[in-house]
XYZ file of C-alpha atoms in Angstrom:
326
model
C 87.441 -246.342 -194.359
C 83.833 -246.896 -195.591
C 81.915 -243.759 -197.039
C 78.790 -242.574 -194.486
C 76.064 -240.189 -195.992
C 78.072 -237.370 -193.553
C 81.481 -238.006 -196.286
C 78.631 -237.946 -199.239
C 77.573 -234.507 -197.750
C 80.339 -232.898 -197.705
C 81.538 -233.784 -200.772
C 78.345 -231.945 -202.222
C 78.767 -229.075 -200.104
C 82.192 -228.811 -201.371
C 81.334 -229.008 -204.971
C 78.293 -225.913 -204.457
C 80.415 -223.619 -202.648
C 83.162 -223.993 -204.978
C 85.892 -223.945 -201.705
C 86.699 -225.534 -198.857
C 86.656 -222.376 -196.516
C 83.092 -221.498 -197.670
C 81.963 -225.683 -197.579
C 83.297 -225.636 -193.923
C 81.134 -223.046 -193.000
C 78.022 -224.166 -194.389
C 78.718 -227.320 -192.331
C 79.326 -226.072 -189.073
C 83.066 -227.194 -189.400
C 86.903 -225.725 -189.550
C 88.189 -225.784 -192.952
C 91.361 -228.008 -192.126
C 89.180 -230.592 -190.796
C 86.820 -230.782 -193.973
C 90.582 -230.537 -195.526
C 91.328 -233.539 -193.568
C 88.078 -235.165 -194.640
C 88.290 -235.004 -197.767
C 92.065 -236.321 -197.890
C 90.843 -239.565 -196.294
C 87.543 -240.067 -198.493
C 89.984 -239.478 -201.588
C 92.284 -241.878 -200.290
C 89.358 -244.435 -199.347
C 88.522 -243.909 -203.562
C 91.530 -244.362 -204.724
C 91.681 -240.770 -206.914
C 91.701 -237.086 -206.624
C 87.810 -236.216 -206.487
C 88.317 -231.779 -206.377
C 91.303 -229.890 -208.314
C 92.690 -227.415 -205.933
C 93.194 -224.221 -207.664
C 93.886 -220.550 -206.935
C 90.524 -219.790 -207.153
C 89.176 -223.071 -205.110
C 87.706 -226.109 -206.044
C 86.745 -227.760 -208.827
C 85.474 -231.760 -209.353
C 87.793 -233.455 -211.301
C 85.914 -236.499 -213.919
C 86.084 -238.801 -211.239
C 84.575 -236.266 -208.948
C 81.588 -235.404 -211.306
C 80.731 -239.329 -211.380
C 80.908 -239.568 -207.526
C 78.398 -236.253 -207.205
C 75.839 -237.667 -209.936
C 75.642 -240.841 -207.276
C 75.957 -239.083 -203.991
C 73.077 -236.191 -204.354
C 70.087 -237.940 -204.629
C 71.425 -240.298 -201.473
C 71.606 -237.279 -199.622
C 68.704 -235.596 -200.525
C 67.084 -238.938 -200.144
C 68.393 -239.422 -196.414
C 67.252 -235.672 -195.277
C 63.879 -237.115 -196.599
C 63.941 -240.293 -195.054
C 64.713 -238.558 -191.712
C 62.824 -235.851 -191.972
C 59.264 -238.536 -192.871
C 60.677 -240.529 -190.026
C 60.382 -238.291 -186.989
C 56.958 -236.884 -188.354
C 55.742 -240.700 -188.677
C 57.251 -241.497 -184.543
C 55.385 -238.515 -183.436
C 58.530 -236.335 -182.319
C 56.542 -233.279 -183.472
C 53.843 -233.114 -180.730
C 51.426 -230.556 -182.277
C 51.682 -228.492 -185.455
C 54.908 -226.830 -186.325
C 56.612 -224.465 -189.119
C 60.227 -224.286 -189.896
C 61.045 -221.373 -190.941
C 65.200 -221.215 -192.729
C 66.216 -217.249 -193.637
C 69.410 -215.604 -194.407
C 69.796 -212.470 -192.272
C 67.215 -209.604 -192.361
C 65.498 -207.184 -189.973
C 62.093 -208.261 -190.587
C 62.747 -211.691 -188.526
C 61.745 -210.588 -185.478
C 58.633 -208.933 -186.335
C 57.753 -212.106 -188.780
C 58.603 -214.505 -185.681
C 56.232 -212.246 -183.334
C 53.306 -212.288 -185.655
C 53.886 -215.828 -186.321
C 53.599 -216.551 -182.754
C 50.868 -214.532 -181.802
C 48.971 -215.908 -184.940
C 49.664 -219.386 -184.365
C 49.546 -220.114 -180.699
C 50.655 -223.662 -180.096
C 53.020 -224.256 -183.204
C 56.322 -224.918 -182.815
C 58.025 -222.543 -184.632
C 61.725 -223.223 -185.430
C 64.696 -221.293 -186.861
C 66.974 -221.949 -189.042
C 69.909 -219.035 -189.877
C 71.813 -219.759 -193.136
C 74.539 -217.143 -195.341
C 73.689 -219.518 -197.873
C 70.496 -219.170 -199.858
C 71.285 -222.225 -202.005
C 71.442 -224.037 -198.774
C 68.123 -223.278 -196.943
C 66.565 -224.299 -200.958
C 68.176 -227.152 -201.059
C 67.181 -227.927 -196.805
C 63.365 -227.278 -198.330
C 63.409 -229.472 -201.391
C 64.620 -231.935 -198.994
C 61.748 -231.538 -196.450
C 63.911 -230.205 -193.669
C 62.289 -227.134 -194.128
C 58.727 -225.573 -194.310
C 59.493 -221.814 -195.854
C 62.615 -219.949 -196.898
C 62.502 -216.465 -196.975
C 66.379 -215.824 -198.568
C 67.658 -213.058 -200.968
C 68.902 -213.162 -204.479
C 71.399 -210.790 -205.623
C 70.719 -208.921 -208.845
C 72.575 -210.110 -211.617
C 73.278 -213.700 -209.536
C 70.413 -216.133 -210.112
C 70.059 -218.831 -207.255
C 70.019 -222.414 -207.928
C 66.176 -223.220 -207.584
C 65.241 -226.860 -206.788
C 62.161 -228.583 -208.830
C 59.171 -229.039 -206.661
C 59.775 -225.305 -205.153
C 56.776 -222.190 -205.195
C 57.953 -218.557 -204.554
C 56.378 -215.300 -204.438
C 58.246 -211.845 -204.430
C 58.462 -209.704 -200.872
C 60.183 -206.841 -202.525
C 61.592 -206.810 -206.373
C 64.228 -205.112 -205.855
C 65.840 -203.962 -202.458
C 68.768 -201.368 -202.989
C 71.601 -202.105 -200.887
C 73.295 -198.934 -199.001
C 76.760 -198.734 -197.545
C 77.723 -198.229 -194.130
C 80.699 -196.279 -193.629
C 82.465 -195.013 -190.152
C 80.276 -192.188 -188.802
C 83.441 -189.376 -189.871
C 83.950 -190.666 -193.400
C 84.334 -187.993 -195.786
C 81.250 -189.176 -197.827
C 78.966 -189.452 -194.915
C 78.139 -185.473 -194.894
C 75.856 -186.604 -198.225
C 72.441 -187.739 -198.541
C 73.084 -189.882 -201.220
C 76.974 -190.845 -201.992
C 78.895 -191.482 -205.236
C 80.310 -194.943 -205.783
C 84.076 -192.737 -206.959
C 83.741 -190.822 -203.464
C 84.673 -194.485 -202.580
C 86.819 -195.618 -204.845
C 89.876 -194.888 -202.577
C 88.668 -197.093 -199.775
C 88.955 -200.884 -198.864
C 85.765 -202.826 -199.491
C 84.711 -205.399 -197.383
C 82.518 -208.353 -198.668
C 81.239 -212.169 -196.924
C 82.608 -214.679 -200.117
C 79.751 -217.408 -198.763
C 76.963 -215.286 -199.312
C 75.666 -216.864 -202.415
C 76.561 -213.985 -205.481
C 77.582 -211.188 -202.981
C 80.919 -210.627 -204.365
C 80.027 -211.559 -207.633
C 77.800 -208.611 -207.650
C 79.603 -206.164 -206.212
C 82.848 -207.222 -208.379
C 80.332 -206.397 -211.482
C 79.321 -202.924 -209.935
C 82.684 -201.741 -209.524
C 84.016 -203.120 -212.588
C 81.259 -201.200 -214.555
C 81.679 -198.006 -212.785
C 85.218 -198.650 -213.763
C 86.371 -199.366 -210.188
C 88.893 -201.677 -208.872
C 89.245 -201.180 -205.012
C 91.165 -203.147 -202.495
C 88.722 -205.558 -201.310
C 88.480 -207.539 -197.245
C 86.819 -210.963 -197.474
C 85.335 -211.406 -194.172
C 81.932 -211.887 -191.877
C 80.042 -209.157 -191.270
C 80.722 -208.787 -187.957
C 84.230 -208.575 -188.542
C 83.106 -206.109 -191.251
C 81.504 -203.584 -188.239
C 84.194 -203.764 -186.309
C 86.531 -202.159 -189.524
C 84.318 -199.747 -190.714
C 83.904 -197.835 -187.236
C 87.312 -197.205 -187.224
C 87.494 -196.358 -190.918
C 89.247 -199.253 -192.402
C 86.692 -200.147 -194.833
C 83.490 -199.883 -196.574
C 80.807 -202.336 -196.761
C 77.500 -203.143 -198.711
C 74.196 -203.072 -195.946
C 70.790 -203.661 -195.822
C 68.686 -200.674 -196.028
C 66.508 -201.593 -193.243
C 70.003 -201.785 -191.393
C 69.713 -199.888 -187.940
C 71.569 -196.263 -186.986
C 74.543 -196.845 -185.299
C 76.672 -193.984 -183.322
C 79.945 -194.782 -184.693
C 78.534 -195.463 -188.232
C 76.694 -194.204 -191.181
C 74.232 -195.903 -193.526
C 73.900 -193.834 -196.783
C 71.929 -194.926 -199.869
C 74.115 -195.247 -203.383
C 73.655 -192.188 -206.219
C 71.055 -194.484 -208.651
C 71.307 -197.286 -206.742
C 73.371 -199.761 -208.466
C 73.385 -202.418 -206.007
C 70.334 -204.428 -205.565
C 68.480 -207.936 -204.218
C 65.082 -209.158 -204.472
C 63.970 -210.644 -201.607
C 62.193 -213.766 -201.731
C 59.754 -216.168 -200.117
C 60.164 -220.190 -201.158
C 57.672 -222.987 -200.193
C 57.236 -226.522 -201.660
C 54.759 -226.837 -204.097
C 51.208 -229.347 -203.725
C 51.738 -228.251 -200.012
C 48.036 -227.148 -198.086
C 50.239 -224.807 -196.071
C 53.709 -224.394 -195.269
C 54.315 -226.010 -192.070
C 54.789 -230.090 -191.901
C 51.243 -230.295 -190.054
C 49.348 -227.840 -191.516
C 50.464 -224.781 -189.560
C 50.012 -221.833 -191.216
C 48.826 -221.139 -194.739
C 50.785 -219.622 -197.421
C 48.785 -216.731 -198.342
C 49.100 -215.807 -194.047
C 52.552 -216.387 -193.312
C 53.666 -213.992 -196.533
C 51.268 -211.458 -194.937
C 53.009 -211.540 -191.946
C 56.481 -211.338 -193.187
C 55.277 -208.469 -195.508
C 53.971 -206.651 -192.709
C 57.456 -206.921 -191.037
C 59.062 -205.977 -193.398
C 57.350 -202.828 -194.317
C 57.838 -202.175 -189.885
C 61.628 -202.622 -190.377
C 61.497 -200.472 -193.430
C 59.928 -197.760 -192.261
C 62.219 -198.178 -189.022
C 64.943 -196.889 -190.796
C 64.946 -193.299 -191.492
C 67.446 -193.488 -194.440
C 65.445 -196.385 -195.915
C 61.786 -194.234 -195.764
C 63.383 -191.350 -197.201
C 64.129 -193.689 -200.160
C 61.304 -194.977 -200.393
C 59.244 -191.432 -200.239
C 61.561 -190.374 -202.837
C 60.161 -193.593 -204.928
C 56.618 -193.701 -203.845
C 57.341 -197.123 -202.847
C 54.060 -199.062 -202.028
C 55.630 -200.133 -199.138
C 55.085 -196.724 -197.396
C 51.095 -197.877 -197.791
C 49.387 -201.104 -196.058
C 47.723 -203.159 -197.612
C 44.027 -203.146 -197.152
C 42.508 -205.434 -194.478
């Protein structure tokens, strides 16, 4: 078998999620095929390129040598690619690619975007991963990433990448099934939880590395789920676990959103562009300073959406409660 930049891919993607279940998902493929994969470019080397362990993958030497000489040929190839179809003219007019983990502002950002910028193709792309949509815009697959960091859980930042702060730090509620006993408060104690199973997505870049630290200083050890959050809605309706949500998260009737007593769980949410860039978008469409302004204002719409969210931020005379001046 001869290696193809697709074997060189996913040996990187293996290596940055740390397992094969979370690699898989970041490449749109089941876990025993990248298993399968991966057995056949080892056995194509010769060697053993990842350690299987308990607690997932590590590169072994041989592994480490492999990555050094596969990254920049994939990073180079997304370039290549990426230069190519601008230079054949596939893009007929202006366009802006837009890569995001999940939030509530989307829509509102895609509307104003659209309104704004009649004419520009505006694409998409959805990641869990906010390693992965930085590394898609270092590469030039991407124009903007607007992506989350979780506090305590620094992302991995490519060279060549500008960013400017949305909000400095978004507390993260939990939703809860509507008859919990801790739903009856305003605000709810992280020990009024202590009893319950937690439920937590392991390929959201730091998400359960941050919670873990949370409960471990409030002296906490739960059972915890590791799922999708979809999965995750279904349990908590019925009561069979607890989740971490976004505070701009929408009222459900078969589930409560409640803020956490000082807060302790936290993101910033972020806005990434490549630097030297005019604008954001691959011809031009769109300038920095206008796009932010319209995911701001989206933001602060989805904010004040949610009633549990603007009562938090009345209580902290959030400046998001104000906008800006035209």
């Amino acid at each position: 078998m001869e290696l193809e930049v697709r074997h060189l891919r996913a040996l990187c993607a293996i290596a940055d999620a740390g397992s094969l279940h979370k690699a898989a998902r970041q490449l749109g493929m089941s876990q025993p095929s990248l298993t399968t994969q991966l057995r056949r470019i080892e056995n194509a080397l010769g060697a053993e390129l990842f350690s299987r362990e308990r607690t997932g993958c590590r590169p072994t030497p041989l592994g480490r040598s492999v990555l050094s000489r596969a990254r920049p040929l994939v990073s180079g190839m997304a370039s290549l690619v990426a230069e190519a179809r601008v230079a054949a003219g596939l893009a007929d007019g202006p366009r802006l690619r837009i890569g995001s983990t999940a939030s509530r502002a989307l829509v509102g950002w895609l509307r104003r975007l659209r309104n704004r910028l009649p004419g520009t193709d505006i694409s998409l792309h959805m990641d869990v991963s906010a390693n992965a949509l930085l590394r898609m815009l270092a590469a030039g697959q991407l124009d903007v990433a607007f992506v989350h960091e979780v506090e305590g859980c620094p992302l991995l930042v490519p060279e060549g990448l500008e960013r400017r702060v949305l909000v400095e730090r978004e507390p993260q509620f939990i939703s809860m099934a509507r008859d919990h006993p801790a739903a009856g408060s305003p605000v709810v104690e992280l020990a009024d939880l202590a009893e319950d199973r937690w439920m937590v997505d392991p390929t959201v870049d730091g998400e359960w590395d941050g919670l873990r630290r949370v409960l471990g200083a409030a002296g906490l050890n739960p059972s915890v789920l590791h799922g999708d959050y979809l999965t995750a809605a279904s349990l908590i309706a019925v009561g069979e676990a607890v989740a971490p949500c976004q505070p701009t998260s929408g009222p459900r009737d078969d589930m409560a959103i409640r803020p956490l007593r000082d807060d302790p769980l936290a993101v910033r949410l972020l806005l990434f562009s490549r630097s030297g860039a005019e604008g954001p978008g691959a011809e031009g469409a769109g300038g920095r300073d206008e796009v932010f302004a319209d995911l701001e204002a989206s933001y602060r719409e989805a904010a004040l959406r949610a009633v549990d969210y603007r009562r938090w931020l009345t209580a902290h005379k959030s400046p998001l409660l104000h906008a800006p001046a035209a």
